[in-house]
Short mmCIF file of C-alpha atoms in Angstrom, two decimals:
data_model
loop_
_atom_site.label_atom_id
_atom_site.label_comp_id
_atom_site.label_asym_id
_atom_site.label_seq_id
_atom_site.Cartn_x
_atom_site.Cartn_y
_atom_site.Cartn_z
CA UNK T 356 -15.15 2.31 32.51
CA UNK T 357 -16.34 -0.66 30.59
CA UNK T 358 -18.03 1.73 28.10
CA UNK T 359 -15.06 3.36 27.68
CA UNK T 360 -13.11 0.15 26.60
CA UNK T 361 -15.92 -0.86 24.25
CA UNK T 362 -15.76 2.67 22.46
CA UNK T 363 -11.47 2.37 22.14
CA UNK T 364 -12.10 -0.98 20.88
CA UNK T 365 -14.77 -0.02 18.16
CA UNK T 366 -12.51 3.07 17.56
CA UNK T 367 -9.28 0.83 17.02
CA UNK T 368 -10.86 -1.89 15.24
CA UNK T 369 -12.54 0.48 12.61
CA UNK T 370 -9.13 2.46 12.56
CA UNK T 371 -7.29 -0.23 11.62
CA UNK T 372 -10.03 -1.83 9.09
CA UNK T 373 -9.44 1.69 7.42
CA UNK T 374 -5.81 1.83 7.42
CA UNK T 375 -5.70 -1.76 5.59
CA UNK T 376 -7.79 -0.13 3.16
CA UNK T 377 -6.27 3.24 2.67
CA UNK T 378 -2.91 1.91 2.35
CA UNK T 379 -3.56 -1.67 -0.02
CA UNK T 380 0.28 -3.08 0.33
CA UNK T 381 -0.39 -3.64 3.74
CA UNK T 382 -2.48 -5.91 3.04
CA UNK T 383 -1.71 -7.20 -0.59
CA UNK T 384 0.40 -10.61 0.10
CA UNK T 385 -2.36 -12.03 2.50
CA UNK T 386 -4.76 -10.72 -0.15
CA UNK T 387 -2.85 -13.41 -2.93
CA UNK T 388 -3.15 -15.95 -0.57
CA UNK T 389 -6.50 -15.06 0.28
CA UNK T 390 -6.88 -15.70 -3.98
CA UNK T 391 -4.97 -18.45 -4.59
CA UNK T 392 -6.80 -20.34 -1.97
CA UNK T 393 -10.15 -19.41 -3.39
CA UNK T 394 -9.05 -20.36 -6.49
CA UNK T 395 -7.96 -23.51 -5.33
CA UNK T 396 -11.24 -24.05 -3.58
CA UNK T 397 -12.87 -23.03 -7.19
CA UNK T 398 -10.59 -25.56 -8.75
CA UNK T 399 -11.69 -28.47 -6.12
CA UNK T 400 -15.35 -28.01 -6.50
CA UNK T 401 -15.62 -27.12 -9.86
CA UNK T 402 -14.03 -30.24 -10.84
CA UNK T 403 -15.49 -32.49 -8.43
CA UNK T 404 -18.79 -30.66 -10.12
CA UNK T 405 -18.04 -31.29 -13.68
CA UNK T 406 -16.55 -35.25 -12.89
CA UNK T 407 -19.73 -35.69 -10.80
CA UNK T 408 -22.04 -34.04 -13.74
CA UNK T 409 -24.09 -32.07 -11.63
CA UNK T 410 -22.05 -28.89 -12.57
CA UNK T 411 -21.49 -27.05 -15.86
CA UNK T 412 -17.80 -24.56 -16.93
CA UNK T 413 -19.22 -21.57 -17.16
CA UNK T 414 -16.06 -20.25 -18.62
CA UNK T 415 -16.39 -21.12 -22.43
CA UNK T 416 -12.55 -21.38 -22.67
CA UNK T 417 -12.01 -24.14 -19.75
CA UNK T 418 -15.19 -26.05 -20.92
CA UNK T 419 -13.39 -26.22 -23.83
CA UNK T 420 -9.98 -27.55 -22.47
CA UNK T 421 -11.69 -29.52 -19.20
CA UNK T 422 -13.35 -31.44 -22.23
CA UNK T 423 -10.41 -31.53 -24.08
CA UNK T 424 -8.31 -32.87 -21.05
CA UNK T 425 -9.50 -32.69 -17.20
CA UNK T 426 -5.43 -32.90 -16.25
CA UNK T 427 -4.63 -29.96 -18.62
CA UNK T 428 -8.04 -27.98 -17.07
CA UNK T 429 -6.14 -28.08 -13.46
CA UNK T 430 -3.13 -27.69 -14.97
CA UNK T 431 -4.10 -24.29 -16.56
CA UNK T 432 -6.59 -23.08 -13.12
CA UNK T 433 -3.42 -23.67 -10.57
CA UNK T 434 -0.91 -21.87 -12.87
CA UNK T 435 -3.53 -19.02 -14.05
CA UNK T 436 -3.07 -17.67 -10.80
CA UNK T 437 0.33 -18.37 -9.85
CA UNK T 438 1.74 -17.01 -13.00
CA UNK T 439 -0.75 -13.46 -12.15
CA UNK T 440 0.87 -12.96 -8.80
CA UNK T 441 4.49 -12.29 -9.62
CA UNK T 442 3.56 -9.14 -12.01
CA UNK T 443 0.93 -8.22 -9.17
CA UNK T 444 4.06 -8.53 -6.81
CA UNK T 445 6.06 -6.23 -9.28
CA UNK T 446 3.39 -3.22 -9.72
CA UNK T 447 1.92 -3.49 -6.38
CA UNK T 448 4.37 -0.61 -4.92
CA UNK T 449 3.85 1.46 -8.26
CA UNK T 450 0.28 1.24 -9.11
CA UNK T 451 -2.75 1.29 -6.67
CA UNK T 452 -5.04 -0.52 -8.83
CA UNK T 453 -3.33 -3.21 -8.78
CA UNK T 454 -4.37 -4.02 -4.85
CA UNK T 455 -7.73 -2.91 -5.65
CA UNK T 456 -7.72 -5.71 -8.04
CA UNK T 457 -6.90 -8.36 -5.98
CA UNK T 458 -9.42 -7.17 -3.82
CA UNK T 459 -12.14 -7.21 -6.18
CA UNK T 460 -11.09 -10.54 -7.22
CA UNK T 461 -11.44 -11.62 -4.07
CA UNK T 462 -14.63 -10.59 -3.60
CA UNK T 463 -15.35 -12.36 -6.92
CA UNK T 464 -14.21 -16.10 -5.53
CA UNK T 465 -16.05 -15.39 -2.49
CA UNK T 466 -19.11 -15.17 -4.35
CA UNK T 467 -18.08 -18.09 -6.22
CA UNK T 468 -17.45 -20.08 -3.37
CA UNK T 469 -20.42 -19.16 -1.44
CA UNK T 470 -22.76 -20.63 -5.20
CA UNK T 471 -20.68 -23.50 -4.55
CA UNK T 472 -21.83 -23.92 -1.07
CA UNK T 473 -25.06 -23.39 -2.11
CA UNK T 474 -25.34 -25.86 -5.13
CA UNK T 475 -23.89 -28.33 -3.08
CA UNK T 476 -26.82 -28.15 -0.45
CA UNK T 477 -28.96 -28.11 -3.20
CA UNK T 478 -28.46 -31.13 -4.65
#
């Protein structure tokens, strides 16, 4: 009996794993949260980095305005995001791609975060 329940499980869990991938709106507005809080993360560690000096922009375009102004370099990371997710909210229904996106962009700040993680151990 037990072995039974383990197999439903496995097949329910990995059924619905697939359905949240075949069908991307399901899962698209906890996949913009899922972003902006990455990118917030990015934003609080990237700036701590660069204010501490033990971190460098990578990003030749917000090196240039963190140096520039630090205010206007959070400024433009919160609202780079924010101001993406209302077209992403608009084509989400129409275009596939546009989940996929998000997705990969998710996967992107996770590897970001995770190099954060691990400079900050490092040092």
């Amino acid at each position: 009996m037990s072995n039974q329940w383990f197999n439903n499980y496995k097949t329910n869990k990995f059924t619905h794993l697939l359905n949240v991938f075949k069908n991307p709106i399901y899962s698209i507005h906890s996949s913009i949260v899922v972003l902006y809080t990455l990118n917030v993360l990015d934003l609080i560690f990237t700036y701590n980095g660069l204010k501490k000096q033990y971190l460098i922009e990578s990003n030749p375009i917000m090196n240039r305005i963190y140096q520039y102004n630090p205010f206007l370099f959070v400024l433009c990371k919160l609202l780079g995001v924010l101001l993406c997710i209302y077209p992403i909210n608009l084509l989400y229904k129409k275009k596939k791609w546009v989940a996929n996106s998000v997705l990969g962009l998710n996967i992107i700040y996770v590897y970001i975060f995770i190099l954060h993680i691990y400079i900050l151990i490092s040092i």
